[in-house]
Amino acid sequence: MKQQHAIKAKTFRRLHEQSSTFVLPNAWDAMSAKMFEAGGFQAIGTTSAGIAASLGYPDGQQLPRAKLVEVVRNIAHSVAVPVSADIEAGYGRSVAEVVQTVKEVVAAGAVGINIEDGTGNPSKPVFSIFEQTEKIAAIKASHTPLFVNARTDIYWLKIGDPLSRFQEAEKRAIAYQEAGADCLFIPGLTDREEIQKMRAAISIPINLLVDPEMPALTELSTIGIERLSCGSAPFRATATLLAAICEQIVHDETFSHLTKDVLSYSSITKIMSQ
């Protein structure tokens, strides 16, 4: 088991060393993970928002840590490809508690994590650089092979003046890199010029989030962006289809969403048994 975990960890790291941008889909349960694997993706992330919603919890670390770990374990054990776990801000108030969360998701089978600097507190939307670098350094010290994707929410939460947003994100990116992060995740960053400037500012891989305004994969590859995450978009697309099914049955009294171009039960069974 340890040898398989080590192989997956190396494979995941190598995906960030390719000449082209790779897309990381984000699963919320074993079935979605199996579907992504069957679709040809080389690694899978988890979506904290999707996991929380699928279990009846609001996003933002409202999900009990034990339930998060259980889902990560189910996903990691259901697929042969590497899995990276979204642990939000770490599910803990202290550095020691965050490290404990990391220990548990690694034991569950994750070879990488996302750790964000958003606090969920409107009066203090992000942790200080010192607080966040302390966490990153402690995580790396306790789990050296772990691939740490350090996320900054400066763009995502629209913190500060738009004209100074890049400078703050860049400052955090450099600090997180120096603390030992393996990759820098900047959801909300979509402007081509600013993406290029961020690429020039740090040497570790950069992870962006899918967005209608995001440059095409070919352009991101040319710029030198290593990874593009789907985030909660696949989960939300699935929920949107369910809403459309409800609308059609209740109001139109028709069923085409349920009968047209849908996977057969035998096809799903085949995917789940692989």
PDB file of C-alpha atoms in Angstrom:
ATOM      1  CA  MET A   1       0.000   0.000   0.000  1.00  0.00           C
ATOM      2  CA  LYS A   2       2.813   2.445   0.889  1.00  0.00           C
ATOM      3  CA  GLN A   3       4.581   1.641  -2.369  1.00  0.00           C
ATOM      4  CA  GLN A   4       1.418   2.317  -4.388  1.00  0.00           C
ATOM      5  CA  HIS A   5       0.927   5.601  -2.534  1.00  0.00           C
ATOM      6  CA  ALA A   6       4.517   6.619  -3.311  1.00  0.00           C
ATOM      7  CA  ILE A   7       4.060   5.794  -6.997  1.00  0.00           C
ATOM      8  CA  LYS A   8       0.861   7.845  -7.146  1.00  0.00           C
ATOM      9  CA  ALA A   9       2.613  10.755  -5.414  1.00  0.00           C
ATOM     10  CA  LYS A  10       5.410  10.715  -8.026  1.00  0.00           C
ATOM     11  CA  THR A  11       2.896  10.457 -10.847  1.00  0.00           C
ATOM     12  CA  PHE A  12       0.932  13.421  -9.519  1.00  0.00           C
ATOM     13  CA  ARG A  13       4.062  15.542  -9.212  1.00  0.00           C
ATOM     14  CA  ARG A  14       5.123  14.658 -12.755  1.00  0.00           C
ATOM     15  CA  LEU A  15       1.800  15.913 -14.110  1.00  0.00           C
ATOM     16  CA  HIS A  16       2.937  19.388 -13.019  1.00  0.00           C
ATOM     17  CA  GLU A  17       6.151  19.028 -15.012  1.00  0.00           C
ATOM     18  CA  GLN A  18       4.589  18.604 -18.453  1.00  0.00           C
ATOM     19  CA  SER A  19       4.895  21.121 -21.257  1.00  0.00           C
ATOM     20  CA  SER A  20       1.120  21.505 -21.449  1.00  0.00           C
ATOM     21  CA  THR A  21      -1.543  22.446 -18.899  1.00  0.00           C
ATOM     22  CA  PHE A  22      -3.334  19.465 -17.390  1.00  0.00           C
ATOM     23  CA  VAL A  23      -6.940  19.625 -16.220  1.00  0.00           C
ATOM     24  CA  LEU A  24      -7.829  18.338 -12.764  1.00  0.00           C
ATOM     25  CA  PRO A  25     -11.510  17.390 -12.332  1.00  0.00           C
ATOM     26  CA  ASN A  26     -12.938  17.579  -8.827  1.00  0.00           C
ATOM     27  CA  ALA A  27     -15.037  14.700  -7.496  1.00  0.00           C
ATOM     28  CA  TRP A  28     -17.523  14.677  -4.623  1.00  0.00           C
ATOM     29  CA  ASP A  29     -18.017  10.917  -4.212  1.00  0.00           C
ATOM     30  CA  ALA A  30     -16.762   7.560  -5.480  1.00  0.00           C
ATOM     31  CA  MET A  31     -19.071   7.509  -8.484  1.00  0.00           C
ATOM     32  CA  SER A  32     -18.050  10.928  -9.796  1.00  0.00           C
ATOM     33  CA  ALA A  33     -14.397   9.956  -9.274  1.00  0.00           C
ATOM     34  CA  LYS A  34     -14.886   6.719 -11.222  1.00  0.00           C
ATOM     35  CA  MET A  35     -16.609   8.628 -14.021  1.00  0.00           C
ATOM     36  CA  PHE A  36     -13.704  11.072 -14.269  1.00  0.00           C
ATOM     37  CA  GLU A  37     -11.191   8.214 -14.309  1.00  0.00           C
ATOM     38  CA  ALA A  38     -13.174   6.384 -16.994  1.00  0.00           C
ATOM     39  CA  GLY A  39     -13.260   9.620 -18.972  1.00  0.00           C
ATOM     40  CA  GLY A  40      -9.462   9.607 -19.196  1.00  0.00           C
ATOM     41  CA  PHE A  41      -8.329  12.067 -16.528  1.00  0.00           C
ATOM     42  CA  GLN A  42      -4.894  11.269 -15.106  1.00  0.00           C
ATOM     43  CA  ALA A  43      -5.573  12.548 -11.574  1.00  0.00           C
ATOM     44  CA  ILE A  44      -8.551  13.660  -9.500  1.00  0.00           C
ATOM     45  CA  GLY A  45      -9.076  16.392  -6.946  1.00  0.00           C
ATOM     46  CA  THR A  46     -11.953  16.709  -4.524  1.00  0.00           C
ATOM     47  CA  THR A  47     -14.390  19.596  -4.249  1.00  0.00           C
ATOM     48  CA  SER A  48     -15.110  20.734  -0.700  1.00  0.00           C
ATOM     49  CA  ALA A  49     -18.269  22.515  -1.819  1.00  0.00           C
ATOM     50  CA  GLY A  50     -19.526  19.467  -3.691  1.00  0.00           C
ATOM     51  CA  ILE A  51     -18.764  17.070  -0.854  1.00  0.00           C
ATOM     52  CA  ALA A  52     -20.424  19.311   1.720  1.00  0.00           C
ATOM     53  CA  ALA A  53     -23.554  19.864  -0.379  1.00  0.00           C
ATOM     54  CA  SER A  54     -23.882  16.182  -1.270  1.00  0.00           C
ATOM     55  CA  LEU A  55     -23.898  15.349   2.444  1.00  0.00           C
ATOM     56  CA  GLY A  56     -26.320  18.116   3.393  1.00  0.00           C
ATOM     57  CA  TYR A  57     -23.859  20.686   4.774  1.00  0.00           C
ATOM     58  CA  PRO A  58     -23.103  24.276   3.708  1.00  0.00           C
ATOM     59  CA  ASP A  59     -19.655  24.992   2.311  1.00  0.00           C
ATOM     60  CA  GLY A  60     -16.962  26.585   4.461  1.00  0.00           C
ATOM     61  CA  GLN A  61     -15.706  23.856   6.827  1.00  0.00           C
ATOM     62  CA  GLN A  62     -19.186  23.147   8.191  1.00  0.00           C
ATOM     63  CA  LEU A  63     -18.678  19.497   7.289  1.00  0.00           C
ATOM     64  CA  PRO A  64     -17.227  17.464  10.194  1.00  0.00           C
ATOM     65  CA  ARG A  65     -13.612  16.555   9.546  1.00  0.00           C
ATOM     66  CA  ALA A  66     -14.334  12.844   9.999  1.00  0.00           C
ATOM     67  CA  LYS A  67     -16.889  12.950   7.191  1.00  0.00           C
ATOM     68  CA  LEU A  68     -14.435  14.757   4.908  1.00  0.00           C
ATOM     69  CA  VAL A  69     -11.790  12.119   5.571  1.00  0.00           C
ATOM     70  CA  GLU A  70     -14.299   9.337   4.939  1.00  0.00           C
ATOM     71  CA  VAL A  71     -15.211  10.761   1.519  1.00  0.00           C
ATOM     72  CA  VAL A  72     -11.532  11.235   0.609  1.00  0.00           C
ATOM     73  CA  ARG A  73     -10.923   7.598   1.556  1.00  0.00           C
ATOM     74  CA  ASN A  74     -13.865   6.399  -0.543  1.00  0.00           C
ATOM     75  CA  ILE A  75     -12.672   8.389  -3.543  1.00  0.00           C
ATOM     76  CA  ALA A  76      -8.999   7.405  -3.209  1.00  0.00           C
ATOM     77  CA  HIS A  77      -9.861   3.724  -2.834  1.00  0.00           C
ATOM     78  CA  SER A  78     -12.250   3.762  -5.787  1.00  0.00           C
ATOM     79  CA  VAL A  79      -9.746   4.889  -8.428  1.00  0.00           C
ATOM     80  CA  ALA A  80      -6.233   3.947  -9.543  1.00  0.00           C
ATOM     81  CA  VAL A  81      -5.173   7.520 -10.358  1.00  0.00           C
ATOM     82  CA  PRO A  82      -3.707   9.974  -7.804  1.00  0.00           C
ATOM     83  CA  VAL A  83      -6.122  11.947  -5.628  1.00  0.00           C
ATOM     84  CA  SER A  84      -5.589  15.400  -4.132  1.00  0.00           C
ATOM     85  CA  ALA A  85      -7.841  16.504  -1.254  1.00  0.00           C
ATOM     86  CA  ASP A  86      -9.354  19.947  -0.800  1.00  0.00           C
ATOM     87  CA  ILE A  87      -9.069  20.578   2.948  1.00  0.00           C
ATOM     88  CA  GLU A  88     -10.202  24.228   2.734  1.00  0.00           C
ATOM     89  CA  ALA A  89      -8.370  26.130   5.508  1.00  0.00           C
ATOM     90  CA  GLY A  90      -7.347  22.944   7.305  1.00  0.00           C
ATOM     91  CA  TYR A  91     -10.308  22.139   9.573  1.00  0.00           C
ATOM     92  CA  GLY A  92      -8.510  23.400  12.647  1.00  0.00           C
ATOM     93  CA  ARG A  93      -7.840  26.542  14.642  1.00  0.00           C
ATOM     94  CA  SER A  94      -4.224  25.773  15.448  1.00  0.00           C
ATOM     95  CA  VAL A  95      -1.320  24.708  13.260  1.00  0.00           C
ATOM     96  CA  ALA A  96      -1.264  21.379  15.090  1.00  0.00           C
ATOM     97  CA  GLU A  97      -4.938  20.764  14.263  1.00  0.00           C
ATOM     98  CA  VAL A  98      -4.326  21.565  10.589  1.00  0.00           C
ATOM     99  CA  VAL A  99      -1.379  19.161  10.513  1.00  0.00           C
ATOM    100  CA  GLN A 100      -3.636  16.512  12.069  1.00  0.00           C
ATOM    101  CA  THR A 101      -6.162  17.021   9.268  1.00  0.00           C
ATOM    102  CA  VAL A 102      -3.409  16.561   6.720  1.00  0.00           C
ATOM    103  CA  LYS A 103      -2.235  13.411   8.482  1.00  0.00           C
ATOM    104  CA  GLU A 104      -5.732  11.937   8.297  1.00  0.00           C
ATOM    105  CA  VAL A 105      -6.345  12.695   4.602  1.00  0.00           C
ATOM    106  CA  VAL A 106      -2.921  11.317   3.701  1.00  0.00           C
ATOM    107  CA  ALA A 107      -3.731   8.146   5.641  1.00  0.00           C
ATOM    108  CA  ALA A 108      -7.004   8.050   3.696  1.00  0.00           C
ATOM    109  CA  GLY A 109      -5.043   7.918   0.431  1.00  0.00           C
ATOM    110  CA  ALA A 110      -4.529  11.513  -0.729  1.00  0.00           C
ATOM    111  CA  VAL A 111      -1.167  12.372  -2.291  1.00  0.00           C
ATOM    112  CA  GLY A 112      -1.809  16.116  -2.371  1.00  0.00           C
ATOM    113  CA  ILE A 113      -3.866  18.805  -0.669  1.00  0.00           C
ATOM    114  CA  ASN A 114      -5.264  22.280  -1.250  1.00  0.00           C
ATOM    115  CA  ILE A 115      -4.824  24.611   1.724  1.00  0.00           C
ATOM    116  CA  GLU A 116      -6.456  28.043   1.403  1.00  0.00           C
ATOM    117  CA  ASP A 117      -5.866  31.348   3.154  1.00  0.00           C
ATOM    118  CA  GLY A 118      -9.560  32.326   3.220  1.00  0.00           C
ATOM    119  CA  THR A 119     -10.979  32.375   6.747  1.00  0.00           C
ATOM    120  CA  GLY A 120     -14.734  32.456   6.115  1.00  0.00           C
ATOM    121  CA  ASN A 121     -14.875  35.463   8.458  1.00  0.00           C
ATOM    122  CA  PRO A 122     -16.086  38.652   6.694  1.00  0.00           C
ATOM    123  CA  SER A 123     -14.291  40.877   9.222  1.00  0.00           C
ATOM    124  CA  LYS A 124     -11.006  39.109   8.470  1.00  0.00           C
ATOM    125  CA  PRO A 125     -11.438  37.361   5.103  1.00  0.00           C
ATOM    126  CA  VAL A 126      -7.890  35.985   4.815  1.00  0.00           C
ATOM    127  CA  PHE A 127      -5.281  34.802   7.262  1.00  0.00           C
ATOM    128  CA  SER A 128      -2.137  36.885   7.566  1.00  0.00           C
ATOM    129  CA  ILE A 129       0.839  35.841   5.485  1.00  0.00           C
ATOM    130  CA  PHE A 130       2.621  34.815   8.693  1.00  0.00           C
ATOM    131  CA  GLU A 131      -0.263  32.596   9.803  1.00  0.00           C
ATOM    132  CA  GLN A 132      -0.516  30.906   6.413  1.00  0.00           C
ATOM    133  CA  THR A 133       3.202  30.372   5.874  1.00  0.00           C
ATOM    134  CA  GLU A 134       3.423  28.860   9.346  1.00  0.00           C
ATOM    135  CA  LYS A 135       0.810  26.268   8.350  1.00  0.00           C
ATOM    136  CA  ILE A 136       2.459  25.503   5.021  1.00  0.00           C
ATOM    137  CA  ALA A 137       5.891  25.070   6.594  1.00  0.00           C
ATOM    138  CA  ALA A 138       4.482  22.798   9.308  1.00  0.00           C
ATOM    139  CA  ILE A 139       2.632  20.660   6.770  1.00  0.00           C
ATOM    140  CA  LYS A 140       5.746  20.252   4.641  1.00  0.00           C
ATOM    141  CA  ALA A 141       7.866  19.447   7.691  1.00  0.00           C
ATOM    142  CA  SER A 142       5.511  16.656   8.727  1.00  0.00           C
ATOM    143  CA  HIS A 143       4.661  15.296   5.257  1.00  0.00           C
ATOM    144  CA  THR A 144       7.644  15.939   2.975  1.00  0.00           C
ATOM    145  CA  PRO A 145       6.488  13.975  -0.122  1.00  0.00           C
ATOM    146  CA  LEU A 146       3.012  15.553   0.023  1.00  0.00           C
ATOM    147  CA  PHE A 147       2.141  17.880  -2.863  1.00  0.00           C
ATOM    148  CA  VAL A 148       0.922  21.099  -1.245  1.00  0.00           C
ATOM    149  CA  ASN A 149      -1.225  23.357  -3.407  1.00  0.00           C
ATOM    150  CA  ALA A 150      -1.298  26.663  -1.528  1.00  0.00           C
ATOM    151  CA  ARG A 151      -4.376  28.685  -2.414  1.00  0.00           C
ATOM    152  CA  THR A 152      -4.763  32.418  -2.044  1.00  0.00           C
ATOM    153  CA  ASP A 153      -8.282  33.857  -2.108  1.00  0.00           C
ATOM    154  CA  ILE A 154      -7.332  37.459  -2.870  1.00  0.00           C
ATOM    155  CA  TYR A 155      -8.953  37.328  -6.313  1.00  0.00           C
ATOM    156  CA  TRP A 156     -11.694  34.868  -5.418  1.00  0.00           C
ATOM    157  CA  LEU A 157     -12.970  37.036  -2.557  1.00  0.00           C
ATOM    158  CA  LYS A 158     -12.238  40.280  -4.438  1.00  0.00           C
ATOM    159  CA  ILE A 159     -10.196  41.609  -1.548  1.00  0.00           C
ATOM    160  CA  GLY A 160      -8.877  45.147  -1.775  1.00  0.00           C
ATOM    161  CA  ASP A 161      -8.810  47.532  -4.691  1.00  0.00           C
ATOM    162  CA  PRO A 162      -8.759  45.743  -8.084  1.00  0.00           C
ATOM    163  CA  LEU A 163      -5.675  47.741  -9.082  1.00  0.00           C
ATOM    164  CA  SER A 164      -3.690  46.502  -6.065  1.00  0.00           C
ATOM    165  CA  ARG A 165      -5.075  42.946  -6.033  1.00  0.00           C
ATOM    166  CA  PHE A 166      -2.247  41.530  -8.119  1.00  0.00           C
ATOM    167  CA  GLN A 167       0.429  42.971  -5.823  1.00  0.00           C
ATOM    168  CA  GLU A 168      -1.123  41.326  -2.745  1.00  0.00           C
ATOM    169  CA  ALA A 169      -1.595  37.996  -4.511  1.00  0.00           C
ATOM    170  CA  GLU A 170       1.970  38.120  -5.799  1.00  0.00           C
ATOM    171  CA  LYS A 171       3.315  38.874  -2.318  1.00  0.00           C
ATOM    172  CA  ARG A 172       1.460  35.891  -0.916  1.00  0.00           C
ATOM    173  CA  ALA A 173       2.504  33.656  -3.804  1.00  0.00           C
ATOM    174  CA  ILE A 174       6.181  34.393  -3.199  1.00  0.00           C
ATOM    175  CA  ALA A 175       5.798  33.874   0.568  1.00  0.00           C
ATOM    176  CA  TYR A 176       3.956  30.567   0.137  1.00  0.00           C
ATOM    177  CA  GLN A 177       6.590  29.380  -2.301  1.00  0.00           C
ATOM    178  CA  GLU A 178       9.342  30.231   0.173  1.00  0.00           C
ATOM    179  CA  ALA A 179       7.416  28.389   2.928  1.00  0.00           C
ATOM    180  CA  GLY A 180       7.595  25.192   0.888  1.00  0.00           C
ATOM    181  CA  ALA A 181       4.432  25.109  -1.232  1.00  0.00           C
ATOM    182  CA  ASP A 182       4.694  22.933  -4.343  1.00  0.00           C
ATOM    183  CA  CYS A 183       2.063  24.814  -6.348  1.00  0.00           C
ATOM    184  CA  LEU A 184       0.188  28.113  -6.128  1.00  0.00           C
ATOM    185  CA  PHE A 185      -3.597  28.081  -6.607  1.00  0.00           C
ATOM    186  CA  ILE A 186      -5.169  31.433  -7.539  1.00  0.00           C
ATOM    187  CA  PRO A 187      -8.909  31.032  -8.205  1.00  0.00           C
ATOM    188  CA  GLY A 188     -10.450  34.128  -9.759  1.00  0.00           C
ATOM    189  CA  LEU A 189      -7.316  35.124 -11.681  1.00  0.00           C
ATOM    190  CA  THR A 190      -8.334  35.203 -15.366  1.00  0.00           C
ATOM    191  CA  ASP A 191      -6.662  38.250 -16.916  1.00  0.00           C
ATOM    192  CA  ARG A 192      -4.011  37.185 -19.434  1.00  0.00           C
ATOM    193  CA  GLU A 193      -1.511  39.903 -18.573  1.00  0.00           C
ATOM    194  CA  GLU A 194      -1.785  39.278 -14.860  1.00  0.00           C
ATOM    195  CA  ILE A 195      -1.470  35.517 -15.385  1.00  0.00           C
ATOM    196  CA  GLN A 196       1.723  36.164 -17.341  1.00  0.00           C
ATOM    197  CA  LYS A 197       3.052  38.485 -14.638  1.00  0.00           C
ATOM    198  CA  MET A 198       2.312  35.898 -11.948  1.00  0.00           C
ATOM    199  CA  ARG A 199       4.069  33.245 -14.020  1.00  0.00           C
ATOM    200  CA  ALA A 200       7.148  35.453 -14.138  1.00  0.00           C
ATOM    201  CA  ALA A 201       7.002  36.155 -10.392  1.00  0.00           C
ATOM    202  CA  ILE A 202       7.209  32.591  -9.057  1.00  0.00           C
ATOM    203  CA  SER A 203       9.013  29.441 -10.107  1.00  0.00           C
ATOM    204  CA  ILE A 204       6.671  26.766  -8.719  1.00  0.00           C
ATOM    205  CA  PRO A 205       3.674  25.462 -10.733  1.00  0.00           C
ATOM    206  CA  ILE A 206       0.553  27.612 -10.965  1.00  0.00           C
ATOM    207  CA  ASN A 207      -3.003  26.276 -10.654  1.00  0.00           C
ATOM    208  CA  LEU A 208      -5.956  28.270 -11.991  1.00  0.00           C
ATOM    209  CA  LEU A 209      -9.711  27.641 -11.827  1.00  0.00           C
ATOM    210  CA  VAL A 210     -12.019  27.142 -14.823  1.00  0.00           C
ATOM    211  CA  ASP A 211     -13.910  30.294 -15.713  1.00  0.00           C
ATOM    212  CA  PRO A 212     -15.765  31.579 -18.796  1.00  0.00           C
ATOM    213  CA  GLU A 213     -13.145  34.338 -19.083  1.00  0.00           C
ATOM    214  CA  MET A 214     -10.182  31.965 -18.747  1.00  0.00           C
ATOM    215  CA  PRO A 215      -7.839  31.763 -21.758  1.00  0.00           C
ATOM    216  CA  ALA A 216      -7.959  28.499 -23.719  1.00  0.00           C
ATOM    217  CA  LEU A 217      -5.839  25.553 -22.625  1.00  0.00           C
ATOM    218  CA  THR A 218      -3.472  26.053 -25.554  1.00  0.00           C
ATOM    219  CA  GLU A 219      -2.809  29.635 -24.475  1.00  0.00           C
ATOM    220  CA  LEU A 220      -2.379  28.649 -20.830  1.00  0.00           C
ATOM    221  CA  SER A 221       0.159  26.044 -21.935  1.00  0.00           C
ATOM    222  CA  THR A 222       2.042  28.670 -23.899  1.00  0.00           C
ATOM    223  CA  ILE A 223       2.098  30.981 -20.881  1.00  0.00           C
ATOM    224  CA  GLY A 224       3.406  28.107 -18.757  1.00  0.00           C
ATOM    225  CA  ILE A 225       0.435  27.344 -16.500  1.00  0.00           C
ATOM    226  CA  GLU A 226       0.728  23.789 -15.240  1.00  0.00           C
ATOM    227  CA  ARG A 227      -2.750  23.026 -13.914  1.00  0.00           C
ATOM    228  CA  LEU A 228      -6.381  24.036 -14.368  1.00  0.00           C
ATOM    229  CA  SER A 229      -8.929  22.823 -11.804  1.00  0.00           C
ATOM    230  CA  CYS A 230     -12.638  22.305 -12.433  1.00  0.00           C
ATOM    231  CA  GLY A 231     -13.583  23.091  -8.813  1.00  0.00           C
ATOM    232  CA  SER A 232     -17.250  22.638  -7.983  1.00  0.00           C
ATOM    233  CA  ALA A 233     -18.377  23.260 -11.589  1.00  0.00           C
ATOM    234  CA  PRO A 234     -19.028  19.568 -12.438  1.00  0.00           C
ATOM    235  CA  PHE A 235     -21.045  19.141  -9.237  1.00  0.00           C
ATOM    236  CA  ARG A 236     -23.040  22.297  -9.942  1.00  0.00           C
ATOM    237  CA  ALA A 237     -23.641  21.178 -13.540  1.00  0.00           C
ATOM    238  CA  THR A 238     -24.982  17.873 -12.209  1.00  0.00           C
ATOM    239  CA  ALA A 239     -27.234  19.688  -9.739  1.00  0.00           C
ATOM    240  CA  THR A 240     -28.445  21.943 -12.565  1.00  0.00           C
ATOM    241  CA  LEU A 241     -29.460  18.898 -14.600  1.00  0.00           C
ATOM    242  CA  LEU A 242     -31.370  17.522 -11.616  1.00  0.00           C
ATOM    243  CA  ALA A 243     -33.171  20.852 -11.296  1.00  0.00           C
ATOM    244  CA  ALA A 244     -34.077  20.702 -14.988  1.00  0.00           C
ATOM    245  CA  ILE A 245     -35.415  17.146 -14.554  1.00  0.00           C
ATOM    246  CA  CYS A 246     -37.596  18.296 -11.655  1.00  0.00           C
ATOM    247  CA  GLU A 247     -38.859  21.284 -13.614  1.00  0.00           C
ATOM    248  CA  GLN A 248     -39.706  19.168 -16.627  1.00  0.00           C
ATOM    249  CA  ILE A 249     -41.555  16.452 -14.725  1.00  0.00           C
ATOM    250  CA  VAL A 250     -43.491  18.729 -12.360  1.00  0.00           C
ATOM    251  CA  HIS A 251     -44.397  21.530 -14.767  1.00  0.00           C
ATOM    252  CA  ASP A 252     -44.195  20.053 -18.283  1.00  0.00           C
ATOM    253  CA  GLU A 253     -45.134  16.472 -17.352  1.00  0.00           C
ATOM    254  CA  THR A 254     -42.551  15.169 -19.822  1.00  0.00           C
ATOM    255  CA  PHE A 255     -39.435  13.061 -19.312  1.00  0.00           C
ATOM    256  CA  SER A 256     -36.929  13.659 -22.114  1.00  0.00           C
ATOM    257  CA  HIS A 257     -34.169  14.673 -19.684  1.00  0.00           C
ATOM    258  CA  LEU A 258     -34.459  11.196 -18.174  1.00  0.00           C
ATOM    259  CA  THR A 259     -34.575   9.237 -21.404  1.00  0.00           C
ATOM    260  CA  LYS A 260     -32.467  11.032 -24.018  1.00  0.00           C
ATOM    261  CA  ASP A 261     -28.699  10.492 -24.252  1.00  0.00           C
ATOM    262  CA  VAL A 262     -28.371   9.047 -20.756  1.00  0.00           C
ATOM    263  CA  LEU A 263     -26.013   6.288 -19.685  1.00  0.00           C
ATOM    264  CA  SER A 264     -27.602   2.900 -19.308  1.00  0.00           C
ATOM    265  CA  TYR A 265     -27.525   1.233 -15.921  1.00  0.00           C
ATOM    266  CA  SER A 266     -25.272  -1.469 -17.362  1.00  0.00           C
ATOM    267  CA  SER A 267     -22.797   1.193 -18.551  1.00  0.00           C
ATOM    268  CA  ILE A 268     -22.685   2.763 -15.091  1.00  0.00           C
ATOM    269  CA  THR A 269     -22.298  -0.660 -13.489  1.00  0.00           C
ATOM    270  CA  LYS A 270     -19.382  -1.384 -15.828  1.00  0.00           C
ATOM    271  CA  ILE A 271     -17.653   1.882 -14.920  1.00  0.00           C
ATOM    272  CA  MET A 272     -18.153   1.318 -11.205  1.00  0.00           C
ATOM    273  CA  SER A 273     -16.774  -2.225 -11.406  1.00  0.00           C
ATOM    274  CA  GLN A 274     -13.535  -1.205 -13.117  1.00  0.00           C
TER     275      GLN A 274
END
